[in-house]
């Protein structure tokens, strides 16, 4: 978490509780390299790794570790669903 927030030890962090964050229905990610797509069944790996995140922020970069290699993805777009809409996690 320290790396994903670009913090160093003893960094001062201001934390605020937000209660109005809508549930997400879709996320558009941009990989830093095309190596991730060479993984067999990369869609399932991506879905599994995204479950480790309780929230995403547009414009941030998130890392995934898989088989000893780290992959980075930019969060390009987030979308929240209207009530009742069901959207697959990864398209």
PDB file of C-alpha atoms in Angstrom:
ATOM      1  CA  UNK A   1       0.000   0.000   0.000  1.00  0.00           C
ATOM      2  CA  UNK A   2       2.862   2.395   0.773  1.00  0.00           C
ATOM      3  CA  UNK A   3       4.195   1.985  -2.775  1.00  0.00           C
ATOM      4  CA  UNK A   4       0.821   2.393  -4.453  1.00  0.00           C
ATOM      5  CA  UNK A   5       0.289   5.665  -2.542  1.00  0.00           C
ATOM      6  CA  UNK A   6       3.862   6.847  -3.278  1.00  0.00           C
ATOM      7  CA  UNK A   7       4.584   7.222   0.434  1.00  0.00           C
ATOM      8  CA  UNK A   8       7.812   6.865   2.370  1.00  0.00           C
ATOM      9  CA  UNK A   9       8.214   5.712   5.966  1.00  0.00           C
ATOM     10  CA  UNK A  10       7.005   8.387   8.412  1.00  0.00           C
ATOM     11  CA  UNK A  11       5.000  10.218   5.724  1.00  0.00           C
ATOM     12  CA  UNK A  12       2.118  12.280   7.073  1.00  0.00           C
ATOM     13  CA  UNK A  13      -1.233  11.202   5.632  1.00  0.00           C
ATOM     14  CA  UNK A  14      -4.574  12.999   5.940  1.00  0.00           C
ATOM     15  CA  UNK A  15      -7.414  10.451   5.981  1.00  0.00           C
ATOM     16  CA  UNK A  16     -11.047  11.435   5.486  1.00  0.00           C
ATOM     17  CA  UNK A  17     -14.046   9.153   5.629  1.00  0.00           C
ATOM     18  CA  UNK A  18     -16.280   9.302   2.580  1.00  0.00           C
ATOM     19  CA  UNK A  19     -19.684   7.694   2.824  1.00  0.00           C
ATOM     20  CA  UNK A  20     -21.119   8.711  -0.550  1.00  0.00           C
ATOM     21  CA  UNK A  21     -18.951   6.592  -2.845  1.00  0.00           C
ATOM     22  CA  UNK A  22     -21.253   4.768  -5.273  1.00  0.00           C
ATOM     23  CA  UNK A  23     -20.597   1.091  -6.050  1.00  0.00           C
ATOM     24  CA  UNK A  24     -18.710   0.609  -9.283  1.00  0.00           C
ATOM     25  CA  UNK A  25     -19.894  -1.396 -12.242  1.00  0.00           C
ATOM     26  CA  UNK A  26     -17.012  -1.081 -14.701  1.00  0.00           C
ATOM     27  CA  UNK A  27     -13.375  -0.083 -14.822  1.00  0.00           C
ATOM     28  CA  UNK A  28     -11.141   0.617 -17.803  1.00  0.00           C
ATOM     29  CA  UNK A  29      -7.488  -0.253 -17.200  1.00  0.00           C
ATOM     30  CA  UNK A  30      -4.436   0.466 -19.347  1.00  0.00           C
ATOM     31  CA  UNK A  31      -1.487  -1.927 -18.878  1.00  0.00           C
ATOM     32  CA  UNK A  32       2.005  -0.447 -18.814  1.00  0.00           C
ATOM     33  CA  UNK A  33       3.195  -3.287 -21.069  1.00  0.00           C
ATOM     34  CA  UNK A  34       1.598  -5.943 -23.262  1.00  0.00           C
ATOM     35  CA  UNK A  35       3.297  -8.774 -21.343  1.00  0.00           C
ATOM     36  CA  UNK A  36       0.227  -9.287 -19.162  1.00  0.00           C
ATOM     37  CA  UNK A  37      -1.875 -10.352 -22.162  1.00  0.00           C
ATOM     38  CA  UNK A  38       0.562 -13.211 -22.813  1.00  0.00           C
ATOM     39  CA  UNK A  39      -0.514 -14.893 -19.558  1.00  0.00           C
ATOM     40  CA  UNK A  40      -2.797 -17.823 -20.202  1.00  0.00           C
ATOM     41  CA  UNK A  41      -6.300 -16.871 -19.032  1.00  0.00           C
ATOM     42  CA  UNK A  42      -5.228 -13.308 -18.180  1.00  0.00           C
ATOM     43  CA  UNK A  43      -8.865 -12.260 -17.768  1.00  0.00           C
ATOM     44  CA  UNK A  44      -9.342 -14.616 -14.798  1.00  0.00           C
ATOM     45  CA  UNK A  45      -6.066 -13.420 -13.264  1.00  0.00           C
ATOM     46  CA  UNK A  46      -7.175  -9.793 -13.621  1.00  0.00           C
ATOM     47  CA  UNK A  47     -10.591 -10.492 -12.051  1.00  0.00           C
ATOM     48  CA  UNK A  48      -8.944 -12.260  -9.120  1.00  0.00           C
ATOM     49  CA  UNK A  49      -6.424  -9.468  -8.543  1.00  0.00           C
ATOM     50  CA  UNK A  50      -9.080  -6.735  -8.706  1.00  0.00           C
ATOM     51  CA  UNK A  51     -10.910  -8.383  -5.810  1.00  0.00           C
ATOM     52  CA  UNK A  52      -8.044  -7.275  -3.558  1.00  0.00           C
ATOM     53  CA  UNK A  53      -9.066  -3.627  -4.033  1.00  0.00           C
ATOM     54  CA  UNK A  54     -12.019  -2.238  -2.103  1.00  0.00           C
ATOM     55  CA  UNK A  55     -11.888   1.046  -4.044  1.00  0.00           C
ATOM     56  CA  UNK A  56     -10.180   2.454  -7.134  1.00  0.00           C
ATOM     57  CA  UNK A  57      -9.344   6.038  -8.048  1.00  0.00           C
ATOM     58  CA  UNK A  58      -9.336   7.280 -11.622  1.00  0.00           C
ATOM     59  CA  UNK A  59      -5.855   8.372 -12.669  1.00  0.00           C
ATOM     60  CA  UNK A  60      -4.063   6.070 -10.217  1.00  0.00           C
ATOM     61  CA  UNK A  61      -1.708   3.190 -10.995  1.00  0.00           C
ATOM     62  CA  UNK A  62      -2.250  -0.205  -9.404  1.00  0.00           C
ATOM     63  CA  UNK A  63       0.205  -3.114  -9.322  1.00  0.00           C
ATOM     64  CA  UNK A  64      -0.536  -6.838  -9.658  1.00  0.00           C
ATOM     65  CA  UNK A  65       1.926  -9.552  -8.710  1.00  0.00           C
ATOM     66  CA  UNK A  66       1.597 -12.801 -10.637  1.00  0.00           C
ATOM     67  CA  UNK A  67       4.079 -15.667 -10.826  1.00  0.00           C
ATOM     68  CA  UNK A  68       6.893 -13.569  -9.403  1.00  0.00           C
ATOM     69  CA  UNK A  69       6.433 -10.666 -11.823  1.00  0.00           C
ATOM     70  CA  UNK A  70       4.834  -7.295 -11.126  1.00  0.00           C
ATOM     71  CA  UNK A  71       2.450  -5.780 -13.657  1.00  0.00           C
ATOM     72  CA  UNK A  72       1.228  -2.173 -13.520  1.00  0.00           C
ATOM     73  CA  UNK A  73      -2.097  -0.823 -14.748  1.00  0.00           C
ATOM     74  CA  UNK A  74      -3.387   2.735 -15.001  1.00  0.00           C
ATOM     75  CA  UNK A  75      -7.000   3.249 -13.904  1.00  0.00           C
ATOM     76  CA  UNK A  76      -8.316   5.134 -16.929  1.00  0.00           C
ATOM     77  CA  UNK A  77     -12.068   5.235 -16.351  1.00  0.00           C
ATOM     78  CA  UNK A  78     -14.534   4.246 -13.642  1.00  0.00           C
ATOM     79  CA  UNK A  79     -18.264   3.868 -14.031  1.00  0.00           C
ATOM     80  CA  UNK A  80     -21.013   3.381 -11.479  1.00  0.00           C
ATOM     81  CA  UNK A  81     -24.147   1.513 -12.469  1.00  0.00           C
ATOM     82  CA  UNK A  82     -27.690   2.794 -12.170  1.00  0.00           C
ATOM     83  CA  UNK A  83     -29.621   0.781  -9.615  1.00  0.00           C
ATOM     84  CA  UNK A  84     -30.409  -2.679 -10.976  1.00  0.00           C
ATOM     85  CA  UNK A  85     -27.910  -2.657 -13.865  1.00  0.00           C
ATOM     86  CA  UNK A  86     -25.646  -5.674 -13.953  1.00  0.00           C
ATOM     87  CA  UNK A  87     -22.295  -5.314 -15.702  1.00  0.00           C
ATOM     88  CA  UNK A  88     -19.551  -7.920 -16.032  1.00  0.00           C
ATOM     89  CA  UNK A  89     -16.379  -7.136 -14.102  1.00  0.00           C
ATOM     90  CA  UNK A  90     -13.975  -7.431 -17.058  1.00  0.00           C
ATOM     91  CA  UNK A  91     -14.854  -7.045 -20.735  1.00  0.00           C
TER      92      UNK A  91
END
